[in-house]
Coordinates of C-alpha atoms and ligand atoms in Angstrom, one line a residue:
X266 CA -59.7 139.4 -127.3
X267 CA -56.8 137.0 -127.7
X268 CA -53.7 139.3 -126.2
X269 CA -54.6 142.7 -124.0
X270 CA -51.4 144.4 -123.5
X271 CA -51.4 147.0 -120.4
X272 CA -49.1 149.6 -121.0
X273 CA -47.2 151.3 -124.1
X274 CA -43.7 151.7 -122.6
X275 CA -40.8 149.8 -124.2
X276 CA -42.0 146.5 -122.9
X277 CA -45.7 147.0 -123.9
X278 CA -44.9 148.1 -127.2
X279 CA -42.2 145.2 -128.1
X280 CA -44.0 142.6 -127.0
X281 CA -47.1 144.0 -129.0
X282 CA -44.7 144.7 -132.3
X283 CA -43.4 140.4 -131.6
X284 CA -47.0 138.8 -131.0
X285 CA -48.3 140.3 -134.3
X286 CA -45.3 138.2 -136.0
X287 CA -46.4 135.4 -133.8
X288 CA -50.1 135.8 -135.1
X289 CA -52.1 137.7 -132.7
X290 CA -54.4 140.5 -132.6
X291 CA -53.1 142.6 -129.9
X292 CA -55.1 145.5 -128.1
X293 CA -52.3 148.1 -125.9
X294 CA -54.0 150.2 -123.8
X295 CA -51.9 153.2 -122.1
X296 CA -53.3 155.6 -119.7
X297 CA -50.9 158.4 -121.4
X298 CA -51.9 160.1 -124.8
X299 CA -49.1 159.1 -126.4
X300 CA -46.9 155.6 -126.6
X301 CA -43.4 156.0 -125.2
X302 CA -44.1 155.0 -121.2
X303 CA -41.6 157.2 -118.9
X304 CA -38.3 157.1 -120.9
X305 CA -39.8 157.7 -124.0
X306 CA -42.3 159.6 -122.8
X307 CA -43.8 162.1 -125.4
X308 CA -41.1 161.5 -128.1
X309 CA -43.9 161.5 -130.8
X310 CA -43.9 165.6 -129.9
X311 CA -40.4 166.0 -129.4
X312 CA -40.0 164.6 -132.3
X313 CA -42.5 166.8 -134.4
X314 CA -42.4 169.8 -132.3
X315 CA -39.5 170.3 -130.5
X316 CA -36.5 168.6 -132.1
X317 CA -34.2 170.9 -130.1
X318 CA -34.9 168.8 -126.7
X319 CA -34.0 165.5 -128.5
X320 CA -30.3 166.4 -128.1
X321 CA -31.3 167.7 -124.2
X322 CA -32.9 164.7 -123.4
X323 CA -29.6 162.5 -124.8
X324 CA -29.1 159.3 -127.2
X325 CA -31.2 157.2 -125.1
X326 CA -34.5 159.1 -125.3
X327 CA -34.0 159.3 -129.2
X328 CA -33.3 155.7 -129.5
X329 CA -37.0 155.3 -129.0
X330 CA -38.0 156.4 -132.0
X331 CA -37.7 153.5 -134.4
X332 CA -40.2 150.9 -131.7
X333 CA -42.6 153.6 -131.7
X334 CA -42.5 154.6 -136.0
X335 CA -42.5 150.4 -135.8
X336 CA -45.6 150.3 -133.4
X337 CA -47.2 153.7 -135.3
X338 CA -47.0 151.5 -138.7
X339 CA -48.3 148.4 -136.8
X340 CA -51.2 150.7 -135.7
X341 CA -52.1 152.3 -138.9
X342 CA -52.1 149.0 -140.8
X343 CA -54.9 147.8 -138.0
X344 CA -52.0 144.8 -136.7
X345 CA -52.3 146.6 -133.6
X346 CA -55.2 148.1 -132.0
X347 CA -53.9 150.8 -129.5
X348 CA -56.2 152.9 -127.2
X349 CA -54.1 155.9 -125.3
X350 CA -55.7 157.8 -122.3
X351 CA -57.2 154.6 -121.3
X352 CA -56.8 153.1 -118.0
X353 CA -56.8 149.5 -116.9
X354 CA -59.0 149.2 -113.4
X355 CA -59.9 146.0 -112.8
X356 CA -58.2 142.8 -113.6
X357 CA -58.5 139.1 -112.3
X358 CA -55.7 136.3 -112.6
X359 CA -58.6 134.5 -115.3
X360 CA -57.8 137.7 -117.8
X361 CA -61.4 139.6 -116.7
X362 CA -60.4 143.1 -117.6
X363 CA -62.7 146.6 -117.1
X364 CA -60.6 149.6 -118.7
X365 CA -62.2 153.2 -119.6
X366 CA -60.9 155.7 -122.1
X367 CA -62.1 158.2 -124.4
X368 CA -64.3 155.1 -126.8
X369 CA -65.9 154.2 -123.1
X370 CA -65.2 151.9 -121.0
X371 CA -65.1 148.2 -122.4
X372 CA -65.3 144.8 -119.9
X373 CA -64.3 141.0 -121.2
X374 CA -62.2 138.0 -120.8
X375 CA -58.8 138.2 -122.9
X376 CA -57.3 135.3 -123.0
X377 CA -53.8 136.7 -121.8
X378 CA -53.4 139.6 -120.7
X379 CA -49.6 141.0 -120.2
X380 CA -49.2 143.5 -117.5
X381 CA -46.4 145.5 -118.8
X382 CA -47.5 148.5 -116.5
X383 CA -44.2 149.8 -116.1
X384 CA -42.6 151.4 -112.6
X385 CA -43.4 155.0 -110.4
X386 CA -41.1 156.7 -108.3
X387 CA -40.7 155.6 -104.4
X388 CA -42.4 157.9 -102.1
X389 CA -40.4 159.9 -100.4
X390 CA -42.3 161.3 -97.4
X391 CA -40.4 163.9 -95.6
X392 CA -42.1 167.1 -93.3
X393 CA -42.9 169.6 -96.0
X394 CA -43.2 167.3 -99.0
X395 CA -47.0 168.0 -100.0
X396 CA -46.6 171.9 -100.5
X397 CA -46.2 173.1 -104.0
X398 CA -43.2 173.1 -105.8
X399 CA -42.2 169.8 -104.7
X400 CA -42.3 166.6 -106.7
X401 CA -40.5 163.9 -107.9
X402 CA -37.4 163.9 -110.2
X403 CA -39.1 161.7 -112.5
X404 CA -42.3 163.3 -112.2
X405 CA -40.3 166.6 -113.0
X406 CA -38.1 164.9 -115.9
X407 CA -42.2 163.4 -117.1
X408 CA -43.4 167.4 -117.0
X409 CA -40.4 168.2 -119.5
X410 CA -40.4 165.6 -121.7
X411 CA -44.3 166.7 -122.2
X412 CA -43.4 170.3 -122.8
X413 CA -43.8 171.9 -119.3
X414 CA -42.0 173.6 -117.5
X415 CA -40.4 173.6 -114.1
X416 CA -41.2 176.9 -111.6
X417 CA -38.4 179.9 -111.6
X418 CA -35.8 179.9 -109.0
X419 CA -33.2 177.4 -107.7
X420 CA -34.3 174.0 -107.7
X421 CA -32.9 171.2 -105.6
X422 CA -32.5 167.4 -105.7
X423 CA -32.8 165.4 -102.6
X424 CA -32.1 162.0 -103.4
X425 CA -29.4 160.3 -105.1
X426 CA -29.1 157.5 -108.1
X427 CA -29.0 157.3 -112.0
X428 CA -32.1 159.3 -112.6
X429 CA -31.3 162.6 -110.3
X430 CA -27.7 162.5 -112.3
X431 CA -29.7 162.2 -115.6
X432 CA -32.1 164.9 -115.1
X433 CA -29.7 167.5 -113.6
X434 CA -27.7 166.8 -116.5
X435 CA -30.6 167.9 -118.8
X436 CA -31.7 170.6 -116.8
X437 CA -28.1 172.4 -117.3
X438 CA -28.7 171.5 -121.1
X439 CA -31.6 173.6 -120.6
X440 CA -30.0 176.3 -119.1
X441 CA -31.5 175.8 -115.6
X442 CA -28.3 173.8 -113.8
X443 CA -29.6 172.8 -110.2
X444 CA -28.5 175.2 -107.7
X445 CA -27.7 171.6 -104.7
X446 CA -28.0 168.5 -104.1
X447 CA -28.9 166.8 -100.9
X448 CA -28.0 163.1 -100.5
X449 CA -29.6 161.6 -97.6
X450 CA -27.8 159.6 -95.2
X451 CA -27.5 156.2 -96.7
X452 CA -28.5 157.2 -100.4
X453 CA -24.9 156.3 -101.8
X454 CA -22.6 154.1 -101.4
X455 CA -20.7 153.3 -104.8
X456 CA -17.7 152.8 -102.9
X457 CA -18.6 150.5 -100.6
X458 CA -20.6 148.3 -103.0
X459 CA -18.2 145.4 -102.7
X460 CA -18.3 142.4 -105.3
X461 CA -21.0 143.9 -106.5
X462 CA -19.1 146.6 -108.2
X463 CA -18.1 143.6 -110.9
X464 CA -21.7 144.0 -111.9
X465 CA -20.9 147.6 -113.1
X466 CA -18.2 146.0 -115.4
X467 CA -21.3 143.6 -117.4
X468 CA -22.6 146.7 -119.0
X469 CA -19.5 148.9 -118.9
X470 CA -21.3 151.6 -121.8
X471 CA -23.7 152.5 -119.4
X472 CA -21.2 152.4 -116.2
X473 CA -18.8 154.7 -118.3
X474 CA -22.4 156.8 -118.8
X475 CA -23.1 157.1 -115.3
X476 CA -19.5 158.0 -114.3
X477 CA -19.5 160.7 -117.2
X478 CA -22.8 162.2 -115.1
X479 CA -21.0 162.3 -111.4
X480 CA -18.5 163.5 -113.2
X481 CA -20.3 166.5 -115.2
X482 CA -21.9 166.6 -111.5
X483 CA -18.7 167.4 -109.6
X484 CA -17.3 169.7 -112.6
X485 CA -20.8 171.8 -112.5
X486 CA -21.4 174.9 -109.9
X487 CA -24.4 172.6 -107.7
X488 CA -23.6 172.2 -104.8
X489 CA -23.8 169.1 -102.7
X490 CA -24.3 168.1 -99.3
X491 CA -23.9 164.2 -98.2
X492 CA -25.1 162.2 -95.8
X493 CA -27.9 164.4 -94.6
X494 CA -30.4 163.8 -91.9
X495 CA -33.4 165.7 -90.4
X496 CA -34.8 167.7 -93.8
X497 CA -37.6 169.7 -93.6
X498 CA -39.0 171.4 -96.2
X499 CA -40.9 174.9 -95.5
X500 CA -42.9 177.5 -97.4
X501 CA -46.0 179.7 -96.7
X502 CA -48.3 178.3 -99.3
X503 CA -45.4 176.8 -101.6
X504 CA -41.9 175.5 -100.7
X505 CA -38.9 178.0 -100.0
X506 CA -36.4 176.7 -98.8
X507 CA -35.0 173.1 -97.0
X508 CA -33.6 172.5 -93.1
X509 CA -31.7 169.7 -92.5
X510 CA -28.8 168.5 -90.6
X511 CA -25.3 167.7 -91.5
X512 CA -21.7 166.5 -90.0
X513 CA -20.8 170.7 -90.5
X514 CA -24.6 171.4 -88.4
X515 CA -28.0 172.4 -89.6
X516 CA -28.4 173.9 -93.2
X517 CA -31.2 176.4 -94.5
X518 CA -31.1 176.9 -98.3
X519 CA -33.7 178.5 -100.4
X520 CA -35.9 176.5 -103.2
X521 CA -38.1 177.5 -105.1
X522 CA -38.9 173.6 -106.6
X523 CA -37.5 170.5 -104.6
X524 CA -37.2 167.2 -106.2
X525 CA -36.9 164.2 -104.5
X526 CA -35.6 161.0 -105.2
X527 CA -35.7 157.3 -103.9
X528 CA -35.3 155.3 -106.6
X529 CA -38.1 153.7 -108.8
X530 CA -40.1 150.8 -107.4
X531 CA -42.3 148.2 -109.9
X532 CA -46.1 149.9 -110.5
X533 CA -47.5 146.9 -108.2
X534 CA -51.2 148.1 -108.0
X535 CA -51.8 146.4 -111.5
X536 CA -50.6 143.2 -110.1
X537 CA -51.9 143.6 -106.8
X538 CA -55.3 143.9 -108.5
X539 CA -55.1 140.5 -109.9
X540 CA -53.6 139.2 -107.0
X541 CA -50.9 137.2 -108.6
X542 CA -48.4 136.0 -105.9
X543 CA -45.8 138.8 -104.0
X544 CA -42.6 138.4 -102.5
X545 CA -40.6 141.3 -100.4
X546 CA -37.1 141.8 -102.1
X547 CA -35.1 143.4 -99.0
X548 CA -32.0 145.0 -101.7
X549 CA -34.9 146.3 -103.3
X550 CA -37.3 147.1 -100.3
X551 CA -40.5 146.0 -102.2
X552 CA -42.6 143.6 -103.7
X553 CA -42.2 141.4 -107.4
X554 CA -45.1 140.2 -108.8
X555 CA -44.7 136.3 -110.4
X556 CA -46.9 136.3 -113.3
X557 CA -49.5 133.4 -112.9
X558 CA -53.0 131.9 -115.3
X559 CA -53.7 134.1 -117.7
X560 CA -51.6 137.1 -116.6
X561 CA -48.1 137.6 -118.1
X562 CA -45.8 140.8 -116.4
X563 CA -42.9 141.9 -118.4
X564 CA -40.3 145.1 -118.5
X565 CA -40.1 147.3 -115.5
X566 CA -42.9 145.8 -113.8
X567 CA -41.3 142.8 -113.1
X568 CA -39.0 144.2 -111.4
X569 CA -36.4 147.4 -112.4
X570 CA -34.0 147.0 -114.9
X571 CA -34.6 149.5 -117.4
X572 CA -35.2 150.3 -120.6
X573 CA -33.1 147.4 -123.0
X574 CA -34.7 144.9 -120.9
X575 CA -38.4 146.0 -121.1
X576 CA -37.8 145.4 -124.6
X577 CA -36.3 142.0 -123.7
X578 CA -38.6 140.7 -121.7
X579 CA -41.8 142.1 -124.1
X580 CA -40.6 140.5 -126.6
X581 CA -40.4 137.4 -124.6
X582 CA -43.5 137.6 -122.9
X583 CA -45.1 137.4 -126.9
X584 CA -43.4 133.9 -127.6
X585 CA -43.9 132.8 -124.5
X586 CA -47.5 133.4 -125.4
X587 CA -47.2 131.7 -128.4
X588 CA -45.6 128.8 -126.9
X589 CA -42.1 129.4 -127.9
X590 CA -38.9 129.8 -126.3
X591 CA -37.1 132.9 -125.3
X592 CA -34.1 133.7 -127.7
X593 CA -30.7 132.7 -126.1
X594 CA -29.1 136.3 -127.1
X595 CA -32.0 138.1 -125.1
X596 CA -31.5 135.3 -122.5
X597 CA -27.5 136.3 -122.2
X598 CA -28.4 139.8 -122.6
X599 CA -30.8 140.0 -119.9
X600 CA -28.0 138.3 -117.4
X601 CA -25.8 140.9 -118.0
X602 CA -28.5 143.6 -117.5
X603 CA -29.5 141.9 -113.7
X604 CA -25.7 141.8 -112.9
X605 CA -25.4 145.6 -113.2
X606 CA -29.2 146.4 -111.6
X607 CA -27.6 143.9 -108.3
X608 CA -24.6 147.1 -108.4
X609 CA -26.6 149.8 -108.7
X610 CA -28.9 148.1 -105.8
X611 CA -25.6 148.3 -103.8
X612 CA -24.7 151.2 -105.0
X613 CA -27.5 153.8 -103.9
X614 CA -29.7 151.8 -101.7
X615 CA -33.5 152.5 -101.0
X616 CA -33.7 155.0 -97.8
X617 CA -37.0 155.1 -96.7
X618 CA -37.4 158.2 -95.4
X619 CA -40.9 156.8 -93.7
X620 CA -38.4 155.0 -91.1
X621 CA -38.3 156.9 -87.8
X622 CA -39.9 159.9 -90.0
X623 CA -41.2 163.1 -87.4
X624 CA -44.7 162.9 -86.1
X625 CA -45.9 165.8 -88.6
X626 CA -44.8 164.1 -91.6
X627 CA -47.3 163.4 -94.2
X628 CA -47.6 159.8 -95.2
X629 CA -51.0 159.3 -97.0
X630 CA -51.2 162.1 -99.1
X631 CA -54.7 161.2 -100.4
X632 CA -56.4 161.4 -96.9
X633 CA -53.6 163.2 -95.0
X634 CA -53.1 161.3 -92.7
X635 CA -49.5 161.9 -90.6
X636 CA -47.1 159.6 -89.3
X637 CA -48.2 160.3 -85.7
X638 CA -51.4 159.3 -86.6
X639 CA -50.7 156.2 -87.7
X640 CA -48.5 155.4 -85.0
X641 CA -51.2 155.9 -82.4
X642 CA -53.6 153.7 -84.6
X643 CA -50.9 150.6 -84.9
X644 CA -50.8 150.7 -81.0
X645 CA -54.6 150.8 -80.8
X646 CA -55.5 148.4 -84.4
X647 CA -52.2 146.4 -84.9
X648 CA -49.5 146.4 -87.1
X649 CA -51.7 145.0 -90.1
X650 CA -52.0 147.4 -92.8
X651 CA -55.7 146.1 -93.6
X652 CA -56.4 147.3 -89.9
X653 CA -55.2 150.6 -90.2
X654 CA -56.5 151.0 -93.4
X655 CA -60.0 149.8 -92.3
X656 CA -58.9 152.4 -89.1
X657 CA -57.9 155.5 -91.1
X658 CA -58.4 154.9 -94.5
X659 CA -54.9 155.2 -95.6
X660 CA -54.7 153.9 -99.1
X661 CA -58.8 154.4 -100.0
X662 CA -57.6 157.4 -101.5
X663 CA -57.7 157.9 -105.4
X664 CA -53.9 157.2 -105.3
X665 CA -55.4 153.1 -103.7
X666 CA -51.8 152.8 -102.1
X667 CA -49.0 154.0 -104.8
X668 CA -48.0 156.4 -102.2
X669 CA -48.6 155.3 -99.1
X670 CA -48.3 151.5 -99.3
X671 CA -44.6 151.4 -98.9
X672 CA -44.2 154.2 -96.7
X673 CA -46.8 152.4 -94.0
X674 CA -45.0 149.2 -94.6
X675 CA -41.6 151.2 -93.6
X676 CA -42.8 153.2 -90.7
X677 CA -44.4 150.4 -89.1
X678 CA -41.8 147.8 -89.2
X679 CA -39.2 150.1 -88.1
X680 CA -41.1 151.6 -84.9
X681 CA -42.2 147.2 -84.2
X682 CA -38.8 145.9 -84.8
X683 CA -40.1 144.2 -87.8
X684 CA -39.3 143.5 -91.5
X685 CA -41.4 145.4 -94.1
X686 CA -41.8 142.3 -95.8
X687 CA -43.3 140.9 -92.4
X688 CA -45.7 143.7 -91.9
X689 CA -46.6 143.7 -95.6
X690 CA -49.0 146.2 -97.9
X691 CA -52.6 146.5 -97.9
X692 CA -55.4 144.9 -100.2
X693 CA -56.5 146.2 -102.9
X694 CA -60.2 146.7 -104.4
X695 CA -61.3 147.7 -107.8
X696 CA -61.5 150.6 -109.2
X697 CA -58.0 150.5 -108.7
X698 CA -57.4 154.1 -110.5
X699 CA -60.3 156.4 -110.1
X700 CA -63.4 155.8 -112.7
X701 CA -66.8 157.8 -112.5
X702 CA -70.2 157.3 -111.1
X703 CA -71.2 156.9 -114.6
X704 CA -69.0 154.5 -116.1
X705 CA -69.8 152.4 -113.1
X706 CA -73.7 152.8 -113.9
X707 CA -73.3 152.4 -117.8
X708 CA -71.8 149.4 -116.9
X709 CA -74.4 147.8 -115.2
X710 CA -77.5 149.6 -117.3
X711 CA -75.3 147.5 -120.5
X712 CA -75.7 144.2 -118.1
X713 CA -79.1 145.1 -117.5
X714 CA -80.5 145.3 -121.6
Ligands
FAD1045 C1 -41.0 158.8 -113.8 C2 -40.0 157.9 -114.4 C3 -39.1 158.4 -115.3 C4 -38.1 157.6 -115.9 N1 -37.2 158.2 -116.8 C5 -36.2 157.4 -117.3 C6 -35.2 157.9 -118.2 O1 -35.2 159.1 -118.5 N2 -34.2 157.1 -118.6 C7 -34.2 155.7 -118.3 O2 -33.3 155.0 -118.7 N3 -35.2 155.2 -117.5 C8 -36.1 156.0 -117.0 N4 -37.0 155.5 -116.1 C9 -37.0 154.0 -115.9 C10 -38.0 153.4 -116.8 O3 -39.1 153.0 -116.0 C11 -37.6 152.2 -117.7 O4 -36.3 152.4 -118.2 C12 -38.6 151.9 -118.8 O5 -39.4 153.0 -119.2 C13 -39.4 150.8 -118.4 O6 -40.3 150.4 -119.5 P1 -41.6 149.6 -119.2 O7 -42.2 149.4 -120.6 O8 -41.4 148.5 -118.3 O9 -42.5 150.6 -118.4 P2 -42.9 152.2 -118.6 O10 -42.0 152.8 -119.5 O11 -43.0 152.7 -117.2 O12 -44.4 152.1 -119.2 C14 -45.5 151.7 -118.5 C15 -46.7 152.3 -119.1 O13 -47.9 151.7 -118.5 C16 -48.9 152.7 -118.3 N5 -49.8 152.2 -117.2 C17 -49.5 151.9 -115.9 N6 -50.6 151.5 -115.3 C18 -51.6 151.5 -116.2 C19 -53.0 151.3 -116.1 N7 -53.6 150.8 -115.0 N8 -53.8 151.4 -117.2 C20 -53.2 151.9 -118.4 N9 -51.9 152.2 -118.5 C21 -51.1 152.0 -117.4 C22 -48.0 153.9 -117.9 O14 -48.7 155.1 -118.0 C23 -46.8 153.8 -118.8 O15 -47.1 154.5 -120.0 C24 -38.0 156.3 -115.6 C25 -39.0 155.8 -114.6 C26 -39.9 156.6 -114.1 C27 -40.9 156.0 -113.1

């Protein structure tokens, strides 16, 4: 296999679309069943199914249409081999791959492999966050692009940022405007974002975008508490309702689906898996990947920057493969695009709701282990997150760390007095996402013939 590309979001699928011009024979895998990654995600069935939600979801889901009819055409003319619902779990830096899907699972060497695995949400771990009813914004925005549906009853946003603005704006085009919205203390501060506001003037169409959000926001009937501390979400079985503190006292509203919000974070378990060299980014609060031997990372992966430069940097990820230079406009282009991310970093910084969280607060969700819990093993084991993983097997889960990793990181530098980047994440092992007995066996019964 000369180019395996990991992931059919806008990076995966330009740089896939560019390397067949450059004369390769890519293979996309994509654990979805359909090409579009999370902003596009299932725009193939809006498109043939529901063509009402196009104009809910806005211009910039629809603008994905012509890379995917591009990579549909690649596809069906055999340029491109694409397998969906197929899942990358193993990966070294030489380009040894193990993925499983619906054709089985297939092991190799590619010669490059480009990890364009895209970004998740940052945990958010607050008391009450397992129960039903609660999830993320993007996970929420993922279940209506797909054609699902959102529980009955007022729904609240905890969190602030572009993606909270964005989906309660399609919610009200949907007819189910969010009933509050609970910034945490230290969620936003467009304000006080200093030179860094100049950034928001490199990519001024989607600053005026943003603006016209707060400002449908304000104009709507949600209403909106800042600067909050304390929340707790309750229910008997399911959520139903939030406490938390603010400068006017304690609040108790009613909820029957709360969606939190912390900003989105690179998918790191990918890179993680083939141990390619990490580095903390505190304005961030978590780790980039450098791409290193056979493995190339492009579009959110690499770090967040959204859509226009996944496409940028999969398309230069291709030539890069094939030896050539990046194009100068994409170069410029790209510029710009980090200039705005460094204000929106300023803008609504990570809050890390794991720092100084309450003892009953859930933190691996996989193995439920709690935050007191983990405090009492890092004065026991240490502050290494190897030790209290080999303690309390946080992050052995099926989830290997995407929702725990961070949040151990947080907890335990802020109750040590230590740097996240200091205290670090844990290892990881292959599988990296959850395979079967059997695959495992067929593997080694084909090794065995
Ligand atoms: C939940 C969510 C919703 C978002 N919604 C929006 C939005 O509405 N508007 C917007 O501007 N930005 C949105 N973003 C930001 C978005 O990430 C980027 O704008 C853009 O989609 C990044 O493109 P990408 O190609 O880098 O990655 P993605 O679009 O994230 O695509 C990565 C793909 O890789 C797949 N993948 C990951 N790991 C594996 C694996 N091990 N094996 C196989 N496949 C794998 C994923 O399933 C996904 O399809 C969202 C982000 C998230 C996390």
């Amino acid at each position: 296999m000369d180019y395996l590309i990991v992931g059919a979001g806008p990076a995966g699928l330009s740089a896939a679309l560019e390397s067949v011009q450059r004369g390769f024979r890519p293979v996309v895998i994509d654990n979805r069943p359909e090409p579009g990654g999370n902003i596009y995600a299932w725009l193939g069935s809006t498109c043939r199914n529901r063509r009402r939600h196009l104009g809910i979801f806005g211009p910039d889901y629809a603008k994905g249409t012509a890379l995917l009819e591009a990579f549909d055409k690649a596809v069906s003319k055999g340029a491109i081999t694409y397998h969906p619902l197929t899942r990358l779990w193993q990966l070294d830096r030489s380009g040894q791959f193990a993925f499983t899907g619906p054709q089985g699972t297939r092991t190799g060497q590619a010669t490059r492999v480009l990890l364009a695995t895209g970004a998740q949400e940052r945990p958010m771990p607050v008391p009450g966050w397992t129960l039903p009813g609660v999830m993320g914004v993007g996970a929420a925005q993922i279940l209506l692009k797909s054609g699902g549906a959102l529980p009955d009853g007022p729904v609240v946003i905890v969190g602030a940022g572009p993606l909270p603005l964005l989906l309660a704006e399609q919610l009200r085009r949907l007819g189910r405007p969010v009933a509050g919205f609970i910034e945490p203390r230290g969620a936003s501060n467009l304000l006080g974002s200093g030179s860094a506001l100049l950034g928001a003037a490199k990519a001024p169409a989607t600053a005026l975008k943003g603006m016209m959000l707060l400002a449908r926001r304000s104009a709507g009937k949600s209403r909106i508490w800042r600067r909050a501390t304390e929340i707790r979400i309750y229910g008997d079985g399911r959520v139903q309702g939030l406490r938390f503190a603010t400068g006017n006292g304690q609040q108790d509203i009613q909820a029957t689906c709360v969606l939190l919000h912390d900003g989105i974070i690179p998918n790191l378990n990918p890179m993680r898996a083939a141990s390619l060299p990490m580095s903390y980014v505190a304005e961030q609060a978590t780790w980039h990947c450098r791409p290193q031997r056979a493995i190339q990372i492009a579009g959110d992966a690499s770090g967040i920057l959204g859509a226009d430069a996944a496409i940028i940097t999969g398309r230069m990820a291709a030539a890069e493969a094939a030896g050539a230079a990046a194009d100068s406009a994409d170069l410029r282009k790209l510029k710009r695009l980090r200039s705005f991310r460094r204000f929106l970093d300023a803008a609504y910084p990570p809050v890390r709701t794991a720092r100084g969280t309450a003892a009953d607060t859930v933190i691996c969700r996989c193995e439920m282990i709690r935050a007191e819990t983990l405090r009492t093993a890092a004065r026991s084991a240490g502050t290494d997150p190897n030790a209290l993983k080999r303690a309390l097997r946080v992050g052995m889960g099926p989830c290997q760390g995407r929702l725990c990793a961070h949040s151990i990181a947080d907890l335990i530098a802020a109750d040590s007095g230590s740097a996240p980047g200091e205290i670090g994440i844990q290892s990881i092992r292959p599988p990296i996402l959850p395979v079967s007995f059997a695959t495992l066996a067929e593997i080694e019964l084909r090794r065995n013939l």
